[in-house]
PDB file of C-alpha atoms in Angstrom:
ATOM      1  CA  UNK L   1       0.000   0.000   0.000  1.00 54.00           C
ATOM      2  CA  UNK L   2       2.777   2.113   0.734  1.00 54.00           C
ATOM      3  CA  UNK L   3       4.282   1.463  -2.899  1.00 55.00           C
ATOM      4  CA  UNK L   4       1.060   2.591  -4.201  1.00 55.00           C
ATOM      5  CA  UNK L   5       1.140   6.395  -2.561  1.00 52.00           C
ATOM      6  CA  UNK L   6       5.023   6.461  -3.168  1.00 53.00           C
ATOM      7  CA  UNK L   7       3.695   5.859  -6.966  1.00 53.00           C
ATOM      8  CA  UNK L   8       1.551   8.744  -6.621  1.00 56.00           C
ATOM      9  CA  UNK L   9       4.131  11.418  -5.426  1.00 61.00           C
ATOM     10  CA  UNK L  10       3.055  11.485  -1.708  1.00 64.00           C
ATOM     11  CA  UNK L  11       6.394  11.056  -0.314  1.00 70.00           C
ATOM     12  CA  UNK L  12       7.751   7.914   1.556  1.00 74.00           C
ATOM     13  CA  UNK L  13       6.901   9.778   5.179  1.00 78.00           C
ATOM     14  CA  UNK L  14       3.269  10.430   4.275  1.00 81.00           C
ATOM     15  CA  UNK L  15       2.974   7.691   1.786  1.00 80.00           C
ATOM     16  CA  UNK L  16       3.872   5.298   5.357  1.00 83.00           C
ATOM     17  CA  UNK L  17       1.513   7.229   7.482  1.00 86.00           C
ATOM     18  CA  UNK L  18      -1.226   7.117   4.827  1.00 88.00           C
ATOM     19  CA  UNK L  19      -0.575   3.244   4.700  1.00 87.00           C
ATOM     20  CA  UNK L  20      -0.636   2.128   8.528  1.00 91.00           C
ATOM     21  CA  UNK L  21      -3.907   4.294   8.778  1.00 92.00           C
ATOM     22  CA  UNK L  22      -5.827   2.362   5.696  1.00 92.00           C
ATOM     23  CA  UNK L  23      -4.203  -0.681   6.876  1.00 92.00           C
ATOM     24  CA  UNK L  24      -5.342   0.251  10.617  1.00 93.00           C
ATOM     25  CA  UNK L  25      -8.909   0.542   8.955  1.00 94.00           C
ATOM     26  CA  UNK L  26      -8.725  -2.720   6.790  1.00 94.00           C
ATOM     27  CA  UNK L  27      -8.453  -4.671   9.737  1.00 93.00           C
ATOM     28  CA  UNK L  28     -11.439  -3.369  11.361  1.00 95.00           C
ATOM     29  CA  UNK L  29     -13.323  -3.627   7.969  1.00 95.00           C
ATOM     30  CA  UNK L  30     -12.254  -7.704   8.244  1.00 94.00           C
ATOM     31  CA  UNK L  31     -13.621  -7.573  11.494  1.00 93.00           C
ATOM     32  CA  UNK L  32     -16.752  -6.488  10.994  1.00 94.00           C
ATOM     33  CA  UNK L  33     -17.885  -8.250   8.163  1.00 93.00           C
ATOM     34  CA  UNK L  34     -16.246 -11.642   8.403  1.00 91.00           C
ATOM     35  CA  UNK L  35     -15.119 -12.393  12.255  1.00 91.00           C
ATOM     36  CA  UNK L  36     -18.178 -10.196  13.581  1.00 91.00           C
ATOM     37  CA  UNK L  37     -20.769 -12.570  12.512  1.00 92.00           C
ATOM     38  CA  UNK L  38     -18.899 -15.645  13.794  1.00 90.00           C
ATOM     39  CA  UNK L  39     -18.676 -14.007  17.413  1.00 87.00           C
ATOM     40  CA  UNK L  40     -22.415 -13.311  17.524  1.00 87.00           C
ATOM     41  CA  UNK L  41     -23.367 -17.247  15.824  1.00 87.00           C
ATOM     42  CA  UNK L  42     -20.343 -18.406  18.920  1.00 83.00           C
ATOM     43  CA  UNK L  43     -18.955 -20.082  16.497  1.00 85.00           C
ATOM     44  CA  UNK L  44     -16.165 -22.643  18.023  1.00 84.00           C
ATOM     45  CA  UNK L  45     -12.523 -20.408  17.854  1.00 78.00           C
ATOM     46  CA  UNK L  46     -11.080 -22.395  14.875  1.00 86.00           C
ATOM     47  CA  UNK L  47     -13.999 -20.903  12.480  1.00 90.00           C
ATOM     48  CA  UNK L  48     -11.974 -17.609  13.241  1.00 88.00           C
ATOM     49  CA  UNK L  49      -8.596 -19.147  12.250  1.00 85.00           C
ATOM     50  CA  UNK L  50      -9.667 -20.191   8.862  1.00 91.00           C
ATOM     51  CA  UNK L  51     -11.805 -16.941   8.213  1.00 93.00           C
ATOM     52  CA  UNK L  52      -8.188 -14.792   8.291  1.00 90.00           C
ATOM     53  CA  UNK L  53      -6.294 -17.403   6.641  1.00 88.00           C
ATOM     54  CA  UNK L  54      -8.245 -17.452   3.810  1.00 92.00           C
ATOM     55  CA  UNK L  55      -9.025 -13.458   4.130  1.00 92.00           C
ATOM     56  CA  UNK L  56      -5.675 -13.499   4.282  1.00 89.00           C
ATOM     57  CA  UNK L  57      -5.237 -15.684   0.562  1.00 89.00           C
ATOM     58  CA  UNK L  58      -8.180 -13.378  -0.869  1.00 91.00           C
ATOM     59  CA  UNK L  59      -5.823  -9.740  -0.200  1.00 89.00           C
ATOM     60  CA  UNK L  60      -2.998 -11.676  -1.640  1.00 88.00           C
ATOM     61  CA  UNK L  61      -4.775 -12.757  -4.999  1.00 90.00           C
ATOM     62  CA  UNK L  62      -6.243  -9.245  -5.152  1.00 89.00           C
ATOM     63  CA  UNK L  63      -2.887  -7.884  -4.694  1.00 86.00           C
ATOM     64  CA  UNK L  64      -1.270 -10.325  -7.550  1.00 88.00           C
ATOM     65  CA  UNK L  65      -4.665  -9.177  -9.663  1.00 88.00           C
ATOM     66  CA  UNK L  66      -3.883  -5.670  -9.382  1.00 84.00           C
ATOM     67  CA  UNK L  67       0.078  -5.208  -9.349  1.00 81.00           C
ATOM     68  CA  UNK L  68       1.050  -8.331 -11.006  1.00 83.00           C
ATOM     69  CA  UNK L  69       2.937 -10.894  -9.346  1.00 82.00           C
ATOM     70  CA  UNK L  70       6.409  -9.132 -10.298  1.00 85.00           C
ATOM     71  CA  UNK L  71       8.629  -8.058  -7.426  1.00 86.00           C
ATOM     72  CA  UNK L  72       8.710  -3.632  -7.717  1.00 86.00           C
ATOM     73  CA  UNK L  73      11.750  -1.642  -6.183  1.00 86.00           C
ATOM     74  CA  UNK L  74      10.563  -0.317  -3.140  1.00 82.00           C
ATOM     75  CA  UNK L  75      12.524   2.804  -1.875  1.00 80.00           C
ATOM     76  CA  UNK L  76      15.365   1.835   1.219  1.00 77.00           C
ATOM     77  CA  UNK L  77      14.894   3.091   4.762  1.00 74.00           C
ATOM     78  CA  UNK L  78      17.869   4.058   6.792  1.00 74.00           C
ATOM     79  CA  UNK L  79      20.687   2.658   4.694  1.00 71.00           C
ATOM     80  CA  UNK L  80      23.827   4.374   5.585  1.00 71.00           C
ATOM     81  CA  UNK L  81      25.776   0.900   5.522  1.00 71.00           C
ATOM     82  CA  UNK L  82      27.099  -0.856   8.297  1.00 77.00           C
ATOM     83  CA  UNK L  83      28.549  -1.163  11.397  1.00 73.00           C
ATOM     84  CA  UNK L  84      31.183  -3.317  13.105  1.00 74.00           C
ATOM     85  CA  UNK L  85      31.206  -5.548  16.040  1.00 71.00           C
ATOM     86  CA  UNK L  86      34.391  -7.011  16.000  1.00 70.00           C
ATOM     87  CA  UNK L  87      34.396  -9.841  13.028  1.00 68.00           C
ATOM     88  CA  UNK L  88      30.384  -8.912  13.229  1.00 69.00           C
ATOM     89  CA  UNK L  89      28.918  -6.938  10.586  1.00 73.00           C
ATOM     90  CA  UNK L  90      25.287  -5.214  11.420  1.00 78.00           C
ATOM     91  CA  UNK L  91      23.631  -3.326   8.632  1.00 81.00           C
ATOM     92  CA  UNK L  92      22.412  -0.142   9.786  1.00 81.00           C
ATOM     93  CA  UNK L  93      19.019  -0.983   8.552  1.00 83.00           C
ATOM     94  CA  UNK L  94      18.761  -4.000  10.554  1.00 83.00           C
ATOM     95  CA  UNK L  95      19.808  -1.774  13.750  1.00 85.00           C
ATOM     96  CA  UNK L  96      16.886   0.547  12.697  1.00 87.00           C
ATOM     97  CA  UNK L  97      14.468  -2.274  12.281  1.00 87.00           C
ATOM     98  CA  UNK L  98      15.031  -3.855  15.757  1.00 87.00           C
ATOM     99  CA  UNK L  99      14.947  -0.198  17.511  1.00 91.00           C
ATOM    100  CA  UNK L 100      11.532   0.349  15.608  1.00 91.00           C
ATOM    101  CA  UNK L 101      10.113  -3.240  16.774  1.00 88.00           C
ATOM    102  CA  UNK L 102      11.186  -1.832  20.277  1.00 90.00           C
ATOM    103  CA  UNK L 103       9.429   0.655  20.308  1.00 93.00           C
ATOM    104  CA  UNK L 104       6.487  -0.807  18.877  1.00 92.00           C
ATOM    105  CA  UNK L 105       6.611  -3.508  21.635  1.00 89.00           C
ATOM    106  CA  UNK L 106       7.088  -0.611  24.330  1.00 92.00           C
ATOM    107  CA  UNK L 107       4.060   1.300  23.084  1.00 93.00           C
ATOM    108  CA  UNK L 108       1.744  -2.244  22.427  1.00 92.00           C
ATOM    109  CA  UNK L 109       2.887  -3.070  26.345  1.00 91.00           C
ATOM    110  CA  UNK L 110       1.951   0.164  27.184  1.00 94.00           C
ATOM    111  CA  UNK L 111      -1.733   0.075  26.077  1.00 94.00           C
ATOM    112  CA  UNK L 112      -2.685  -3.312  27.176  1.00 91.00           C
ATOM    113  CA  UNK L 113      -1.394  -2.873  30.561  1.00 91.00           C
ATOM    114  CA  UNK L 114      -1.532   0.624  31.386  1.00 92.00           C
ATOM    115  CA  UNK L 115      -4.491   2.115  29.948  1.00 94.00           C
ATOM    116  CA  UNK L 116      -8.129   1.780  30.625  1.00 94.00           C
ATOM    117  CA  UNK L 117      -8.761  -0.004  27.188  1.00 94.00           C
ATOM    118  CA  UNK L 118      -6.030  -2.378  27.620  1.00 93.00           C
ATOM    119  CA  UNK L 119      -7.782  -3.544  30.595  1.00 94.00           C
ATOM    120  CA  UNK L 120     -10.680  -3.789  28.530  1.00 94.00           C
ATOM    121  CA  UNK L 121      -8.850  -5.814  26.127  1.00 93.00           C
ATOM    122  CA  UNK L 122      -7.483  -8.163  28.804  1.00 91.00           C
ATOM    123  CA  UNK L 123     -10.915  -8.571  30.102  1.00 92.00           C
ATOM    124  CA  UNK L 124     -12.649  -9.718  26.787  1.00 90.00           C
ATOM    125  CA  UNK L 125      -9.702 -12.041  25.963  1.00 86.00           C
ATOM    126  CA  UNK L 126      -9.960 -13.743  29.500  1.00 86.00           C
ATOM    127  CA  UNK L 127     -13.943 -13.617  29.180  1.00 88.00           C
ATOM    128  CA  UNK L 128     -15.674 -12.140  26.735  1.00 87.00           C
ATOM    129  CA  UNK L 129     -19.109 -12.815  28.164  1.00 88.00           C
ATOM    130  CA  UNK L 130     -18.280 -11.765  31.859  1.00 92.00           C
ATOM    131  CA  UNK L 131     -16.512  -8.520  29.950  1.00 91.00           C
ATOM    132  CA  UNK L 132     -19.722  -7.789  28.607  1.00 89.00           C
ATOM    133  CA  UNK L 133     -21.878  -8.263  31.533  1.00 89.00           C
ATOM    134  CA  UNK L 134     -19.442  -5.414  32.888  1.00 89.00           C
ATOM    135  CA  UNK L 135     -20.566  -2.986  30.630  1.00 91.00           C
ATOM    136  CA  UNK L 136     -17.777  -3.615  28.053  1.00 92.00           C
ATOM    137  CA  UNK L 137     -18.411  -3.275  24.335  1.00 93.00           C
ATOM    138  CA  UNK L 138     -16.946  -6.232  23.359  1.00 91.00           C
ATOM    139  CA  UNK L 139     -17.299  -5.795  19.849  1.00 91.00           C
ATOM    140  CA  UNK L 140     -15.636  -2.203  19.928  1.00 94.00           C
ATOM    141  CA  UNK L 141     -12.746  -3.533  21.935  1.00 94.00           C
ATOM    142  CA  UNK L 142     -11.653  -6.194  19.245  1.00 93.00           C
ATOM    143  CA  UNK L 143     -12.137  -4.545  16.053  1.00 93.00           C
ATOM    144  CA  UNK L 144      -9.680  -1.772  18.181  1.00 95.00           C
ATOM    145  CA  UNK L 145      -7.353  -4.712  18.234  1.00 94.00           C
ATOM    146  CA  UNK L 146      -7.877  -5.500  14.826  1.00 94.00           C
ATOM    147  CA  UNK L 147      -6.679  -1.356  14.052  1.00 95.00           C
ATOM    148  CA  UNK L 148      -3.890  -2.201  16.438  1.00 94.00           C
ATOM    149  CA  UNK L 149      -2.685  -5.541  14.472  1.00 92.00           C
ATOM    150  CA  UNK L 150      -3.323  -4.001  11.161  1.00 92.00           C
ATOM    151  CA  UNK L 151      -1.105  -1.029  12.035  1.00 94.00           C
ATOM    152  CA  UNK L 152       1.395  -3.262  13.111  1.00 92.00           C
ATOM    153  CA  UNK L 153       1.380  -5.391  10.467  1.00 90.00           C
ATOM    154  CA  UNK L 154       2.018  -2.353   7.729  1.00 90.00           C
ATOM    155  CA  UNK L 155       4.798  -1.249  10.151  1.00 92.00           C
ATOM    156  CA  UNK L 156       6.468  -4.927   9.802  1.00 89.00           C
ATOM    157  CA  UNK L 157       5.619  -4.355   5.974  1.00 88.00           C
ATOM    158  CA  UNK L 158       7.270  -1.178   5.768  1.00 88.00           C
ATOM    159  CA  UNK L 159      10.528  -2.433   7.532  1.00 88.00           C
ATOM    160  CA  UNK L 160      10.440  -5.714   5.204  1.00 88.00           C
ATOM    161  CA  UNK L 161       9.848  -3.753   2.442  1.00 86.00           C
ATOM    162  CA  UNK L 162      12.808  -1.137   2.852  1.00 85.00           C
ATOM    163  CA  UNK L 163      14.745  -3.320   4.141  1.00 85.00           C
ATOM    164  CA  UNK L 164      15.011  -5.724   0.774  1.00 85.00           C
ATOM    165  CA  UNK L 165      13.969  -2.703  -0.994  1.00 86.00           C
ATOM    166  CA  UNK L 166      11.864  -4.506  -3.261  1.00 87.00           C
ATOM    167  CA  UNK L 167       8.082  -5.059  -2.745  1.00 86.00           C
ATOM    168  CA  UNK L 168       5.763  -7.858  -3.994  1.00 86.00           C
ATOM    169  CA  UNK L 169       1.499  -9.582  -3.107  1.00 85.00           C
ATOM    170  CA  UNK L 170       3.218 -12.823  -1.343  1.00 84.00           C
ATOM    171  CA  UNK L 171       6.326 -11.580   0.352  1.00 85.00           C
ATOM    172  CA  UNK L 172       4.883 -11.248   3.704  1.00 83.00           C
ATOM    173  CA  UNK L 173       3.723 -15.101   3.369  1.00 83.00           C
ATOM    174  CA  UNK L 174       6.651 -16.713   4.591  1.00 84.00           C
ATOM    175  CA  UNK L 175       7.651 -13.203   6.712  1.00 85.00           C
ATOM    176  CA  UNK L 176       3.889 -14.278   8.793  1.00 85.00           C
ATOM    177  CA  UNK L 177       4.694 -17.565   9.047  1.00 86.00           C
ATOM    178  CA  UNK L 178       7.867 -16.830  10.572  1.00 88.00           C
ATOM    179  CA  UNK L 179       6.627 -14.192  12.755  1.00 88.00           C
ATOM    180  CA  UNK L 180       3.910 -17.247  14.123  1.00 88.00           C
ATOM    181  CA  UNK L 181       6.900 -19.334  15.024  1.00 88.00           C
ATOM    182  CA  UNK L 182       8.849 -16.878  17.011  1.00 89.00           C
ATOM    183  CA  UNK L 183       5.449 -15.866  19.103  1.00 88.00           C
ATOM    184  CA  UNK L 184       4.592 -19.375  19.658  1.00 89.00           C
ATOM    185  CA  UNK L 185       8.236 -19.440  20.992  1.00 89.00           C
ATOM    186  CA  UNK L 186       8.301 -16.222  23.240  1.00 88.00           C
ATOM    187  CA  UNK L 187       4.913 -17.339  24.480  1.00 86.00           C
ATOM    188  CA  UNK L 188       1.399 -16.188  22.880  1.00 81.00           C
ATOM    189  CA  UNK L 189       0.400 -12.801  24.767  1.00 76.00           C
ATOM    190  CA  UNK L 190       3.918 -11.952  25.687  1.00 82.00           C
ATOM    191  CA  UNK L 191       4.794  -8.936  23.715  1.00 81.00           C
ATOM    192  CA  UNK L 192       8.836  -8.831  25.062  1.00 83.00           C
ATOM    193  CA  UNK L 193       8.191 -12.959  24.728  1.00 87.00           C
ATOM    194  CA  UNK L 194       7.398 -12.384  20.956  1.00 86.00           C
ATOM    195  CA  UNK L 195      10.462  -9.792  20.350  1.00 85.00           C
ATOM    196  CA  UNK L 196      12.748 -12.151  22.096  1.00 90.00           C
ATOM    197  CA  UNK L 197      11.587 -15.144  19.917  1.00 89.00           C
ATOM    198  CA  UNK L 198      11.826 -13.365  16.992  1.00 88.00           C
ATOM    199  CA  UNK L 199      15.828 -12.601  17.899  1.00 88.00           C
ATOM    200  CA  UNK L 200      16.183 -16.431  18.909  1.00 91.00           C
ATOM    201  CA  UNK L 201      14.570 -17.667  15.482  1.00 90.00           C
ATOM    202  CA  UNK L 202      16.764 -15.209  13.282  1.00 87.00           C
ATOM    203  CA  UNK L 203      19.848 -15.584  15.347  1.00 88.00           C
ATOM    204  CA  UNK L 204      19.158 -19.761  14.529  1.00 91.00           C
ATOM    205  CA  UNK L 205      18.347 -18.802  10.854  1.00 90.00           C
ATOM    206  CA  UNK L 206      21.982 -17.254  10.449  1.00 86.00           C
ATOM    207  CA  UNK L 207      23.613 -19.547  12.537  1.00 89.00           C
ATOM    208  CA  UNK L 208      21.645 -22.593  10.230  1.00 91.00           C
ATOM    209  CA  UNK L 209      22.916 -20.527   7.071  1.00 88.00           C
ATOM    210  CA  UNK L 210      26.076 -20.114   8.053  1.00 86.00           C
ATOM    211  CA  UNK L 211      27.060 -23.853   8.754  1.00 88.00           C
ATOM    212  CA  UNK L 212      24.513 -25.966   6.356  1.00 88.00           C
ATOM    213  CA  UNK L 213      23.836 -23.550   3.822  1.00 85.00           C
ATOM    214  CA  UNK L 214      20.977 -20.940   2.937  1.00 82.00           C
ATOM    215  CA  UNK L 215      18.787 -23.474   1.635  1.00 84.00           C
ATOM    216  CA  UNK L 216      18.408 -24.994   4.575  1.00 85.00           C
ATOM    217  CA  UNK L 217      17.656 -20.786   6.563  1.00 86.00           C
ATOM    218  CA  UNK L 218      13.778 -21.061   6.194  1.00 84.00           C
ATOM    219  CA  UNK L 219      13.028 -24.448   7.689  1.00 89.00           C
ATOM    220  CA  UNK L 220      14.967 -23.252  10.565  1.00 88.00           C
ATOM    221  CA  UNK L 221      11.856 -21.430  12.279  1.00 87.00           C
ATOM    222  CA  UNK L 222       9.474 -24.578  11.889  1.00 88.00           C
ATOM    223  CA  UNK L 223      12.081 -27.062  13.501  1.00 91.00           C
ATOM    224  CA  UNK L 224      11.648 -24.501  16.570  1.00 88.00           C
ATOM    225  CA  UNK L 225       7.984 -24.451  16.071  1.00 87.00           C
ATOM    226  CA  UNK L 226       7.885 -28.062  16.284  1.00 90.00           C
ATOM    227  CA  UNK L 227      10.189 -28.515  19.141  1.00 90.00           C
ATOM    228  CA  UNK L 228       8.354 -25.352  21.235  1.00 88.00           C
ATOM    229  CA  UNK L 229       5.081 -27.243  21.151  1.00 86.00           C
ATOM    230  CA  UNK L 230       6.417 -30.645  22.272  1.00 90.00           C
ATOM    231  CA  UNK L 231       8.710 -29.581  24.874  1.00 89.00           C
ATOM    232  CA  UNK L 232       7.236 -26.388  26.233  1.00 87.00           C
ATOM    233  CA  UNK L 233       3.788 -25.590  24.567  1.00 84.00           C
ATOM    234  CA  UNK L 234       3.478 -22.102  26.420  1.00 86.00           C
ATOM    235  CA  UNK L 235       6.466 -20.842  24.910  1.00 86.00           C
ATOM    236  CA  UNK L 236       9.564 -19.167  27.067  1.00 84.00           C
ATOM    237  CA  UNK L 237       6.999 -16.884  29.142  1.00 82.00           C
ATOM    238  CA  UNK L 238       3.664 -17.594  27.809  1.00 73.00           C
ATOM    239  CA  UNK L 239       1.036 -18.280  30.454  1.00 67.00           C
ATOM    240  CA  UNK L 240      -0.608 -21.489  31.500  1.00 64.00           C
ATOM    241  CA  UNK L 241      -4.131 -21.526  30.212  1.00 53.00           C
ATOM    242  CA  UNK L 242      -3.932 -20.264  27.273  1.00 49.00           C
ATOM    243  CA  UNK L 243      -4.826 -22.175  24.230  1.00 49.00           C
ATOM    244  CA  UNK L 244      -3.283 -22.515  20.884  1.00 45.00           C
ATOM    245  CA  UNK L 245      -4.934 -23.254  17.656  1.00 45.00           C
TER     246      UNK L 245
END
C-alpha cells in the first residue's frame, strides 16, 4: 500500500503514514464483516482461524490481480551501511528495524497494561461474556485490536519492504509464518516474549545458514515451532491456560 502512494508522489513519510492508517482501517473492515458474525453465531474459535487465513489468501490474490505478481523496487529506509562488532557486521538498517520493533513492543505493552482499554482488552480475551456483563463493548474492543494488528502489520511491511527494498502480493507469506513461530516461541500474549523469539529464530536462521547452507535458513523457524510445542507448549513466558490453535 505504501508502494502505491510512493507511486503517486506522496512522499515515503506520508505515503507510510497514509498506509498504517488504511491498513489500521482494513483490519477493522475484516472484522466487521467476516469475524463479527462468527462471534455473535459463537462459532467454536477455529472458524476464526480459517476466516483470516483465507481473508488473508483473498488480499494476496487481489494484490497479484492488481500489481502483477512481479517483485517492484521499493525505496530503502535508513541505509547508511554498516557497522562493526568485531568480526560482526550489522547493517544499519537492521539496527533501525530492531529499535523500531522496540518501540512498537514498548508502546503495544503500554496500552494493554496501562491504559483503561487495555484492561478492557485483557478482560474480553480472559472472558468475553463476563466482559460484557461489565458494561464492556466487546465488539468495539476487538475490532480496536484488529486497528492495532493491522497497524502493526504495515509497520512490519514497511521495515520488510525497505529493508530488501523490493516489494511484492506474497512476500509477507513466509515473513507471517515466521513471525507465528517466534510468538509461539516467546509465548502467545507476551509482547517482550514475541520480540525475544523473533531474535532467537533469526539468530538460529543465520547460525543454520552459516554452517549448512541458505537453503536450509527457512526451515529453521518450523524445527523450533515443532520442538516449542512438544517440549514447552506455552512458549519461554507464555502463560498457563492459554490455548493454541
Amino acid at each position: 500500500m505504501a508502494l502505491l502512494f510512493v507511486g503517486m508522489n506522496f512522499g515515503i513519510i506520508p505515503a507510510v503514514a497514509l498506509s498504517l492508517l488504511l491498513t489500521g482501517l482494513l483490519g477493522i473492515a475484516i472484522d466487521k464483516t467476516a469475524l463479527e458474525p462468527l462471534r455473535k453465531k459463537h462459532s467454536i474459535p477455529i472458524a476464526s482461524l480459517i476466516t483470516t487465513i483465507g481473508i488473508s489468501n483473498i488480499i494476496q490474490n487481489l494484490l497479484t490481480a492488481f500489481m502483477g505478481s512481479e517483485k517492484k523496487p521499493f525505496p530503502g529506509l535508513f541505509d547508511y551501511g554498516t557497522v562493526n562488532l568485531g568480526s560482526v557486521q550489522i547493517n544499519s538498517s537492521q539496527i533501525f528495524m530492531f529499535l523500531v520493533s522496540l518501540l512498537l513492543m514498548i508502546v503495544l505493552v503500554i496500552i494493554v497494561n496501562k491504559t483503561k482499554i487495555g484492561l478492557a482488552m485483557r478482560a474480553s480475551q480472559q472472558n468475553a461474556k463476563a466482559a460484557n456483563l461489565m458494561g464492556i463493548n466487546v465488539n468495539f474492543i476487538v475490532s480496536f485490536t484488529f486497528f492495532l494488528g493491522g497497524v502493526s502489520a504495515a509497520i512490519a511491511g514497511v521495515l520488510i519492504s525497505g529493508y530488501y527494498q523490493i516489494v511484492y502480493p506474497t512476500m509477507g507469506y513466509m515473513a507471517g509464518l515466521k513471525a507465528f513461530a517466534a510468538a509461539v516461541l516467546g509465548g502467545i500474549g507476551s509482547l517482550p516474549g514475541s520480540l525475544i523469539g523473533g531474535l532467537i529464530v533469526g539468530i538460529s536462521e543465520s547460525i543454520t545458514a552459516t554452517v549448512f547452507g541458505s537453503s536450509y535458513r527457512d526451515c529453521t523457524a518450523f524445527i523450533i515451532l515443532i520442538l516449542v510445542l512438544i517440549i514447552r507448549p506455552n512458549g519461554l513466558f507464555g502463560k498457563k491456560g492459554i490455548t493454541k490453535v
